[in-house]
Amino acid sequence: MTAYIIRRIAMTVPVLFGILFVTFLMKALIPTDAVLALYSGQVSEEKAAEAIAQIRAKYDLDKPWYQQFAIYVGDVARGDLGESIRTRQPIVDEIGYRYWNTLVLTFASLVVALVVGLSTGIASAYWKGTWIDEVAMGIGLLGISMPAFFFGLILIFFFAVQLRWLPVMNAGDWKGLILPAVTLGLIEAAPLSRITRASMVEVLSQDYVKAIRAKGLPERHVIFRHALPNALLSILTILGLQIGGLLGGAFIIEVVFGWHGIGELAVKAIGWRDFTITQAIILVSATTYVLVNLVVDILYAWADPRIKLG
Amino acid sequence: MSELLQVEGLKTHFQTESGLVRAVDGVDLSVNEGEVLGLVGESGSGKTITALSLIRLVSPPGKIVAGRVMFGGQDLLQASEREMVQLRGDRISMVFQQPKASLNPVRRVGAQIAELFIHHRGASRRAAMNQAVELLARVGIPAPERKALAYPHELSGGQAQRVMIAMALALKPRLLIADEPTTALDVTIQAQILDLLRELCRDTGTAMILVTHDLGVIAQTADRVSVMYAGQIVEERPVARLFDDPRHPYTRALLASMPVQGRVAPRLGAIPGSVPPPGRMPAACRFAPRCAVRAERNMTICTHEMPALYPVEGGVSRCWCDAPAEATT
Ligand SMILES: Nc1ncnc2c1ncn2[C@@H]1O[C@H](COP(=O)(O)OP(=O)(O)OP(=O)(O)O)[C@@H](O)[C@H]1O
Ligand SMILES: [Mg+2]
């Protein structure tokens, strides 16, 4: 197991370097020279040229690319993501609290998604072909096909505008968390429910389920203690992708609900053409995605005794 | 010898897209306390579905549509699901054909045995685990403490079947249904597993229904034999009588197809023709199309009317040849 974990982590290192390199390259690939973009039209040409030279030196843009890359990697390793082009503030501070917000939203929506997705998936599988199954799958289909922002707006309309139970926009307290978490959670619950149903149906048709029933265990025990752990193995993979995606920032939902997370920041940064922030967000999101999948793989190996380790 | 289980007119049908499949179509069985009843028949004759029907574990679309399963003074087909859950694994248990596929792959073997004591006897986790280890030793698993912590994929087929047997006999049931318990195993291990089953059943006074293709196994193990053909019992006799003096033409054909003692793979299937497909099941004697006796004697009643189970020496036979004179006229 330990050997497997070490190997799996070792496999992640080149991927992380790949992410660093791609975000580093983004500078070169951005169509407008960022420094020019910052100063054009604001000062005289001479002053601009001078300032540009200064800035180039400051950001090491005058050095060969490999040195620039080494400096970049070193900075990131020290937790220095540079400063915002627009505000000149360290990006880490901004991203730090936003990342926390995204984490809170991800966790809350995950709870909703798991409760709704697993319970409807299990019920559908257990009562396969009955009206329970059809209703659950029908709603699930709706969840998969409905755009998240639209669903969010519907919820805002009912619970914030009509019923006035909850704030329209996030005001920084727990009430502001409910609507975005429910929206995201229900949207994520739909695919989770489908995969849960599919793998539960698969597991329930296995010979060992019949053998377990022949032992006279209560049905509750057969489903939750025997069948579900087997089904969870395939659910876990999907869940990993979903968590990875959510932690990257649920862009539209965060904007719709004014949730100050990574996703909302990304949308703003693009509007501001603040490419250092954009770059940092891509770096953080991609890294998160890779790390979440690393954790899922390790969990998977731990949960399935049949996986040959080593 | 008192009667433990009595099955009458059991019918289990499958409503499929291609029509109604009468997998079990009027099965009568009886098992006495402590005896071994062999249930033989070709593949597809309905042995497994019969076995599953007894403990009401047939999966949809299979449905028990008629019959009585009397056990301990109660008709199990009328019992509540709750009562069935209490009864399964405790008073009637089952061993399946594919031992490795019958264990939960992500649970430790010991825990899978222990949960029987926890659920049926209210044992503590710890006491249950100790009993599980004891049982593993009892069924001949080496290093039982260590094997209790193993996962099913770490066991051989023979060990997995020993574990299944340990589970099935853990609570000393009155009846064990063993559905081809050795078919999936190595020939060399088959005899060991059969010996183990027989020995443990004798110790606990458990009666057994031994389902098999293998007449050799029947000859060694069973006290009485029920022969099954196309969803019905066609002959039921004490084992010695069946082998010395088979009455039903199907039984005779089966015995004739049995290889000489000592040769391998005594499998059925050497009878000309095949089991009629569900859609074209004869309304009269189901074996008539393949029956040598009918052809020889040119009996017309066989293709016109279903024979009942008629008394023959020591048992019954579903053949017009054995019908009392007044029945045929
Ligand atoms: N799910 C199902 N749907 C339709 N028919 C079924 C189903 N399961 C079993 N049957 C039918 O029931 C009949 C009896 O099956 P069963 O498994 O009891 O046979 P068996 O005597 O145990 O055979 P084997 O020796 O191969 O195990 C078969 O002819 C099969 O076609
Ligand atoms: Mg079978």
GROMACS .gro file of C-alpha atoms in nm, chain B residues 40 182 190 212-219 258 265-268:
model
   16
  350VAL     CA    1  -3.071  -3.495  -1.001
  492THR     CA    2  -1.863  -2.934  -0.601
  500GLN     CA    3  -1.463  -3.251  -0.492
  522THR     CA    4  -2.626  -3.235  -0.863
  523HIS     CA    5  -2.574  -3.357  -1.218
  524ASP     CA    6  -2.346  -3.621  -1.092
  525LEU     CA    7  -2.493  -3.966  -1.029
  526GLY     CA    8  -2.161  -4.077  -0.881
  527VAL     CA    9  -2.200  -3.814  -0.610
  528ILE     CA   10  -2.557  -3.929  -0.551
  529ALA     CA   11  -2.453  -4.291  -0.518
  568MET     CA   12  -2.331  -4.292  -1.655
  575ALA     CA   13  -1.674  -3.662  -1.569
  576PRO     CA   14  -1.986  -3.865  -1.513
  577ARG     CA   15  -2.202  -3.592  -1.665
  578LEU     CA   16  -2.548  -3.625  -1.804
   0.00000   0.00000   0.00000
